[in-house]
Amino acid sequence: MKLIHQLTLTLTLLSVLLAAATAQSQPLTLDTCRQMALRNNIKIRTAKNAVNEAKELRNEAFTKYFPQVNASGFAFKSNKGLVQFGLLDILSVSFFDKSINSGITAVQPIFMGGQIVNSNKLAEIGVAVSELQRRQSHNDVIQTVDKYFWEISALQAKRRTLMAAMTAVDSLCHDVSVALEAGLITSNELLEVQLRRSELQADSVDLDNGISLCKMVLAQYIGSDTAQVDISYIPADTVPDIPYHLYRQPGQALPDNPDYLLLKENVRALKLEQRIEVGKNLPSIGAGAGYFYQDALGSKHSYGAVFMAVNIPLSGWWGGAHAIKRKRIASETAEARLNDLSELIEIEMAKAWDDLTAAQRKAAIAHKAIEPATENLRLYNVFYQAGTTTITDLLAAHALHRQTLDRFCEATAAYQVALTQYLIATSQQP
């Protein structure tokens, strides 16, 4: 039984280690990177805390509707009575040398000039604003993840192209070496091929460094280990279509834009602040009840009472009128800013669409150049084998072919980034 138990533990441990190794080696998709960033990124956690803080502030404002209950107590003991008098200069009498007083009161606000109501509405706006800011943070994180994901994808595609070019140059170097030994060519041609191979090796170092740096940044952003960041995306060999089905008129998309909604909430908040300033200078009315206990002058008694409290800030209007005017000016400024920035937001939406369509056209142009560059390389290989062209021309054909492939990788990655930016700008799900 002991042997079986040990064997079971060993198999369990091996399965755990195998699962961990599989998880570490599993390539990351774009959706996986997004989910990890939305779960681990500090910007998202900060935004969630801001929402919770705003909700607590709203709950705190709601408590102002309820009665304010206060309890108080006072007691003293003196070595002499507080009340003293003499009788015919013969006898001195003092008393009231101790006392105990306590009470509890509850005051229910009846009319506070709209301060409580408007403060609660302002707290609700605070929750809405924090939710919109969390939405902005969500969009920022998605855009950043997409940027680095597609950048890594483009760099890895360039590296695959570079490796293919190095393989071709190595093969060419072997052929040139054989031809040089046979006395068919000069050493200059071999040196030229070796120089190109050195250039490709230097480019490989730069690409590796670029990929490593982008992986470190993406890993930090999604809360992962750099060693676990392995992008699984393989660049497409076709041109993406212009997504006309995703197009939205800027005017139709504007009401859903978080930047626009934040501007609207700011206008609402400033109007409520103006009403609160007005309420501070209006009379306030409250009804209350209390229970009191007193022990003094040798007598103990308790009593209850109800009361009405009215507060009229007679001199408050001296400065209050200026505070109200200041809030009104701020509200008017916010409305003007809303109208102005709304147009700019629509312009940004139109620009995002232009950038997306331009990226698609650039990808199409880059893809169109691949076929002639491939055919050109094939022909120069044939010409070189036939001895009708130089090694310089063949190497130039290799460089042009690699350049067209790299440009297409860059263009497709730029298209994907532009697509995400457009979807976010028009409040669509990326």
XYZ file of C-alpha atoms in Angstrom:
430
model
C 0.000 0.000 0.000
C 2.845 2.392 0.842
C 4.459 1.711 -2.528
C 1.181 2.347 -4.335
C 0.710 5.602 -2.426
C 4.201 6.798 -3.343
C 3.641 5.858 -6.971
C 0.379 7.813 -7.015
C 2.087 10.908 -5.575
C 4.871 10.621 -8.153
C 2.426 10.397 -11.044
C 0.470 13.361 -9.692
C 3.631 15.451 -9.418
C 4.668 14.526 -12.942
C 1.256 15.481 -14.315
C 1.434 18.860 -12.567
C 4.922 19.521 -13.928
C 3.834 18.450 -17.407
C 0.800 20.727 -17.255
C 2.971 23.639 -16.118
C 5.466 23.009 -18.905
C 2.647 22.791 -21.447
C 1.148 26.058 -20.164
C 4.503 27.779 -20.404
C 5.161 26.584 -23.948
C 1.653 27.258 -25.229
C 1.688 30.206 -27.662
C -0.359 33.267 -26.774
C -3.135 34.453 -29.048
C -4.296 38.050 -29.262
C -7.429 37.295 -27.238
C -5.369 35.595 -24.540
C -3.056 38.599 -24.276
C -6.042 40.922 -24.000
C -7.668 38.848 -21.269
C -4.438 38.639 -19.275
C -3.923 42.407 -19.532
C -7.500 43.168 -18.484
C -7.011 40.865 -15.497
C -3.534 41.919 -14.386
C -2.738 45.411 -15.647
C -2.375 48.066 -12.949
C -4.379 50.585 -14.961
C -7.420 48.297 -14.917
C -7.097 47.572 -11.199
C -6.785 51.282 -10.451
C -9.890 52.042 -12.510
C -11.877 49.349 -10.680
C -10.829 50.799 -7.323
C -11.932 54.241 -8.497
C -15.377 52.840 -9.336
C -15.690 51.235 -5.901
C -14.589 54.470 -4.260
C -17.243 56.427 -6.182
C -19.908 53.931 -5.131
C -18.941 54.310 -1.482
C -19.173 58.076 -1.851
C -22.656 57.644 -3.307
C -23.670 55.469 -0.349
C -22.256 58.077 2.020
C -24.294 60.832 0.343
C -27.468 58.732 0.648
C -27.130 58.607 4.445
C -27.764 62.370 4.585
C -31.465 61.638 3.984
C -31.723 59.988 7.412
C -31.926 61.677 10.829
C -28.695 62.778 12.409
C -28.502 61.233 15.891
C -26.176 62.648 18.540
C -25.581 61.748 22.172
C -23.889 64.028 24.697
C -22.969 63.975 28.349
C -21.468 66.372 30.884
C -20.462 65.848 34.508
C -18.403 67.814 37.000
C -17.311 67.716 40.623
C -16.009 70.847 42.359
C -14.225 71.287 45.705
C -16.445 74.307 46.316
C -20.006 74.983 45.459
C -20.620 77.157 42.488
C -23.365 79.022 44.394
C -22.300 80.655 47.696
C -23.874 83.208 50.035
C -23.635 84.234 53.694
C -26.293 84.568 56.429
C -25.845 87.707 58.616
C -22.078 87.348 58.399
C -22.436 84.365 60.663
C -22.975 81.342 58.368
C -21.651 80.729 54.875
C -23.636 78.392 52.657
C -22.491 76.868 49.326
C -24.031 74.260 47.093
C -24.149 73.047 43.461
C -20.726 71.395 43.677
C -21.564 68.501 41.320
C -23.818 67.869 38.365
C -24.539 65.243 35.705
C -26.238 66.103 32.429
C -26.804 63.829 29.424
C -29.073 63.640 26.439
C -29.691 62.185 23.007
C -31.174 64.030 20.034
C -32.292 63.097 16.541
C -32.739 65.736 13.857
C -34.488 64.935 10.586
C -33.661 67.310 7.703
C -36.869 68.615 6.145
C -35.626 71.299 3.790
C -31.958 71.946 3.092
C -32.244 74.074 -0.017
C -31.870 71.021 -2.258
C -28.340 70.352 -1.022
C -28.985 66.726 -0.056
C -30.880 65.863 -3.240
C -28.352 67.520 -5.504
C -25.430 66.034 -3.592
C -26.869 62.564 -4.164
C -27.311 63.310 -7.859
C -23.722 64.539 -7.965
C -22.571 61.310 -6.325
C -24.442 59.317 -8.983
C -22.606 61.316 -11.644
C -19.365 60.443 -9.871
C -20.157 56.731 -10.278
C -21.012 57.227 -13.951
C -17.776 59.149 -14.512
C -15.683 56.445 -12.845
C -17.364 53.796 -14.995
C -16.573 55.806 -18.128
C -12.985 56.248 -16.998
C -12.722 52.504 -16.447
C -14.016 52.051 -19.979
C -11.307 54.423 -21.208
C -8.687 52.448 -19.327
C -10.061 49.244 -20.875
C -9.712 50.754 -24.356
C -6.186 52.034 -23.653
C -5.079 48.613 -22.470
C -6.573 46.884 -25.524
C -4.876 49.344 -27.879
C -1.508 48.941 -26.180
C -1.711 45.137 -26.154
C -2.677 45.086 -29.819
C 0.169 47.447 -30.714
C 2.862 45.260 -29.149
C 1.240 41.993 -30.255
C 1.234 43.022 -33.916
C 4.675 44.572 -33.614
C 6.053 41.289 -32.300
C 4.197 39.408 -35.039
C 5.698 41.649 -37.730
C 9.195 41.300 -36.277
C 8.886 37.516 -36.072
C 7.666 37.418 -39.675
C 10.640 39.540 -40.696
C 12.903 37.137 -38.877
C 11.449 34.159 -40.750
C 12.055 36.021 -43.999
C 15.568 36.838 -42.861
C 16.279 33.201 -42.012
C 15.125 32.173 -45.493
C 17.367 34.834 -47.034
C 20.327 33.650 -44.940
C 19.726 30.059 -46.063
C 19.710 31.196 -49.701
C 22.872 33.272 -49.213
C 24.614 30.376 -47.444
C 23.787 28.129 -50.378
C 24.989 30.799 -52.752
C 28.188 31.190 -50.727
C 28.830 27.458 -51.078
C 28.287 27.591 -54.855
C 30.537 30.631 -55.185
C 33.259 28.936 -53.131
C 33.128 25.901 -55.412
C 33.280 28.133 -58.487
C 36.207 30.053 -57.012
C 38.130 26.818 -56.399
C 37.460 25.831 -59.998
C 38.838 29.179 -61.152
C 35.584 30.247 -62.755
C 35.168 33.491 -60.740
C 37.293 35.933 -58.806
C 37.553 36.247 -55.037
C 35.668 39.552 -55.184
C 32.418 37.708 -55.802
C 32.976 35.472 -52.790
C 33.789 38.484 -50.638
C 30.626 40.190 -51.819
C 28.507 37.194 -50.819
C 30.264 36.954 -47.449
C 29.659 40.654 -46.878
C 25.965 40.203 -47.576
C 25.846 37.264 -45.163
C 27.475 39.450 -42.490
C 24.852 42.129 -43.108
C 22.100 39.574 -42.707
C 23.636 38.330 -39.452
C 23.780 41.909 -38.144
C 20.132 42.380 -39.118
C 19.336 39.170 -37.235
C 20.895 40.600 -34.073
C 18.809 43.775 -34.384
C 15.627 41.766 -34.973
C 16.295 39.508 -31.994
C 16.860 42.528 -29.768
C 13.690 44.175 -31.049
C 11.632 41.033 -30.466
C 13.105 40.582 -26.990
C 12.359 44.186 -26.001
C 8.783 44.066 -27.298
C 8.201 40.776 -25.483
C 9.460 42.274 -22.223
C 7.113 45.246 -22.578
C 4.144 43.040 -23.490
C 4.920 40.644 -20.642
C 5.016 43.502 -18.139
C 1.754 44.849 -19.510
C -0.160 41.567 -19.365
C 1.396 40.473 -16.064
C 3.326 37.514 -17.391
C 6.861 36.219 -17.471
C 8.874 37.228 -20.534
C 9.846 33.621 -21.149
C 6.161 32.695 -21.510
C 5.414 35.314 -24.178
C 5.347 33.373 -27.422
C 3.152 34.856 -30.137
C 1.329 32.252 -32.173
C 0.135 34.488 -35.003
C 1.295 33.622 -38.530
C 0.917 36.579 -40.946
C -1.635 36.091 -43.687
C -0.500 35.914 -47.275
C -3.616 37.681 -48.563
C -4.720 41.288 -48.422
C -7.442 42.107 -45.875
C -10.582 43.695 -47.257
C -11.824 47.128 -46.288
C -14.386 46.404 -43.502
C -17.254 48.481 -44.842
C -19.661 46.564 -42.599
C -17.961 48.121 -39.548
C -18.298 51.703 -40.734
C -20.363 54.039 -38.553
C -21.239 57.628 -39.260
C -19.387 59.849 -36.742
C -22.622 61.552 -35.744
C -24.243 58.199 -34.976
C -21.254 56.897 -33.014
C -20.753 60.103 -31.010
C -23.417 59.444 -28.293
C -21.627 56.188 -27.347
C -18.124 57.665 -27.238
C -16.723 57.699 -23.656
C -14.864 60.989 -24.189
C -18.088 62.654 -25.287
C -20.051 61.122 -22.417
C -17.461 62.378 -19.913
C -17.868 65.903 -21.261
C -21.649 65.630 -20.860
C -21.325 64.372 -17.302
C -18.993 67.272 -16.532
C -21.667 69.733 -17.683
C -24.284 68.003 -15.518
C -21.964 68.005 -12.510
C -21.233 71.733 -12.791
C -24.946 72.547 -13.012
C -25.587 70.505 -9.872
C -22.718 72.264 -8.105
C -24.370 75.564 -8.988
C -27.649 74.363 -7.447
C -25.800 73.256 -4.326
C -24.270 76.726 -3.990
C -27.755 78.213 -4.239
C -29.007 75.779 -1.587
C -26.250 76.841 0.814
C -27.776 80.308 0.912
C -31.398 79.211 1.366
C -33.095 78.604 4.729
C -32.749 75.116 6.172
C -35.408 73.439 8.273
C -35.128 70.397 10.475
C -37.408 68.647 12.969
C -36.008 66.898 15.986
C -36.714 65.053 19.194
C -34.593 64.455 22.238
C -34.411 62.822 25.627
C -32.430 64.455 28.467
C -31.360 63.545 31.992
C -30.146 65.936 34.714
C -28.780 65.348 38.191
C -28.070 68.667 39.968
C -28.909 70.486 43.207
C -29.844 67.199 44.806
C -32.597 66.449 42.320
C -32.743 63.992 39.476
C -35.135 64.324 36.622
C -35.426 63.388 32.946
C -37.581 64.748 30.204
C -38.248 64.490 26.483
C -38.735 67.280 23.974
C -39.539 67.884 20.328
C -38.295 70.891 18.469
C -38.100 72.600 15.108
C -34.863 74.198 13.913
C -34.707 76.916 11.267
C -31.468 78.403 9.972
C -31.490 81.483 7.746
C -28.051 82.541 6.423
C -28.648 86.295 6.339
C -25.084 87.310 5.573
C -24.322 84.237 3.447
C -25.490 85.971 0.289
C -22.591 88.434 0.488
C -20.156 85.818 -0.728
C -22.714 83.244 -1.845
C -23.878 85.333 -4.805
C -20.344 85.378 -6.172
C -19.927 81.621 -5.647
C -23.180 80.977 -7.532
C -22.071 83.225 -10.389
C -18.681 81.494 -10.516
C -20.327 78.072 -10.835
C -22.677 79.389 -13.540
C -19.737 80.690 -15.572
C -17.954 77.347 -15.196
C -21.087 75.544 -16.397
C -21.380 77.780 -19.465
C -17.705 77.194 -20.249
C -18.192 73.427 -19.986
C -21.140 73.545 -22.394
C -19.107 75.530 -24.929
C -16.239 73.063 -24.543
C -18.656 70.154 -25.054
C -19.850 71.599 -28.366
C -16.298 72.304 -29.528
C -14.773 68.958 -28.539
C -17.743 67.023 -29.939
C -16.742 68.204 -33.398
C -13.124 67.209 -32.738
C -14.214 63.732 -31.607
C -16.170 63.287 -34.836
C -13.121 64.415 -36.800
C -11.011 61.824 -34.951
C -13.536 59.132 -35.898
C -13.347 60.164 -39.548
C -9.551 60.178 -39.367
C -9.534 56.693 -37.809
C -11.548 55.416 -40.786
C -9.205 57.155 -43.232
C -6.214 55.601 -41.461
C -7.840 52.164 -41.658
C -8.623 52.391 -45.372
C -5.167 53.833 -46.060
C -3.563 50.930 -44.183
C -5.585 48.477 -46.286
C -4.495 50.153 -49.521
C -0.847 50.136 -48.414
C -1.142 46.432 -47.625
C -2.594 45.828 -51.100
C 0.242 47.783 -52.710
C 2.852 45.884 -50.697
C 1.250 42.541 -51.585
C 1.143 43.407 -55.269
C 4.920 43.871 -55.265
C 5.600 40.360 -53.895
C 4.801 38.427 -57.062
C 7.050 40.435 -59.436
C 9.832 40.462 -56.833
C 9.578 36.680 -56.500
C 9.616 36.236 -60.252
C 12.516 38.663 -60.529
C 14.520 36.612 -58.006
C 13.745 33.400 -59.876
C 14.917 34.890 -63.160
C 18.138 36.232 -61.700
C 18.860 32.802 -60.211
C 18.428 31.341 -63.700
C 20.527 34.088 -65.251
C 23.291 33.609 -62.722
C 23.344 29.861 -63.236
C 23.581 30.541 -66.974
C 26.415 33.015 -66.383
C 24.566 35.966 -67.934
C 24.415 38.141 -64.814
C 26.684 39.074 -61.925
C 26.599 38.098 -58.281
C 25.884 41.747 -57.445
C 22.650 41.700 -59.444
C 21.612 38.403 -57.868
C 22.213 39.699 -54.359
C 20.247 42.837 -55.226
C 17.350 40.634 -56.356
C 17.506 38.770 -53.031
C 17.445 42.093 -51.136
C 14.470 43.400 -53.151
C 12.535 40.178 -52.535
C 13.164 40.335 -48.800
C 12.242 44.027 -48.734
C 8.857 43.419 -50.384
C 8.035 40.642 -47.914
C 9.006 42.827 -44.945
C 6.894 45.726 -46.214
C 3.869 43.483 -46.521
C 4.351 42.209 -42.954
C 4.587 45.783 -41.686
C 1.533 46.836 -43.693
C -0.665 43.989 -42.445
C 0.376 44.657 -38.839
C -0.370 48.375 -39.287
C -3.780 47.456 -40.708
C -4.650 45.357 -37.655
C -3.621 48.178 -35.292
C -5.645 50.701 -37.325
C -8.654 48.354 -37.213
C -8.534 48.192 -33.408
C -8.177 51.965 -33.159
C -11.185 52.530 -35.416
C -13.384 50.074 -33.519
C -12.522 51.744 -30.216
C -12.984 55.251 -31.642
C -16.504 54.361 -32.794
C -17.376 52.487 -29.563
C -17.440 49.037 -31.167
C -16.097 45.818 -29.695
C -12.531 45.269 -30.960
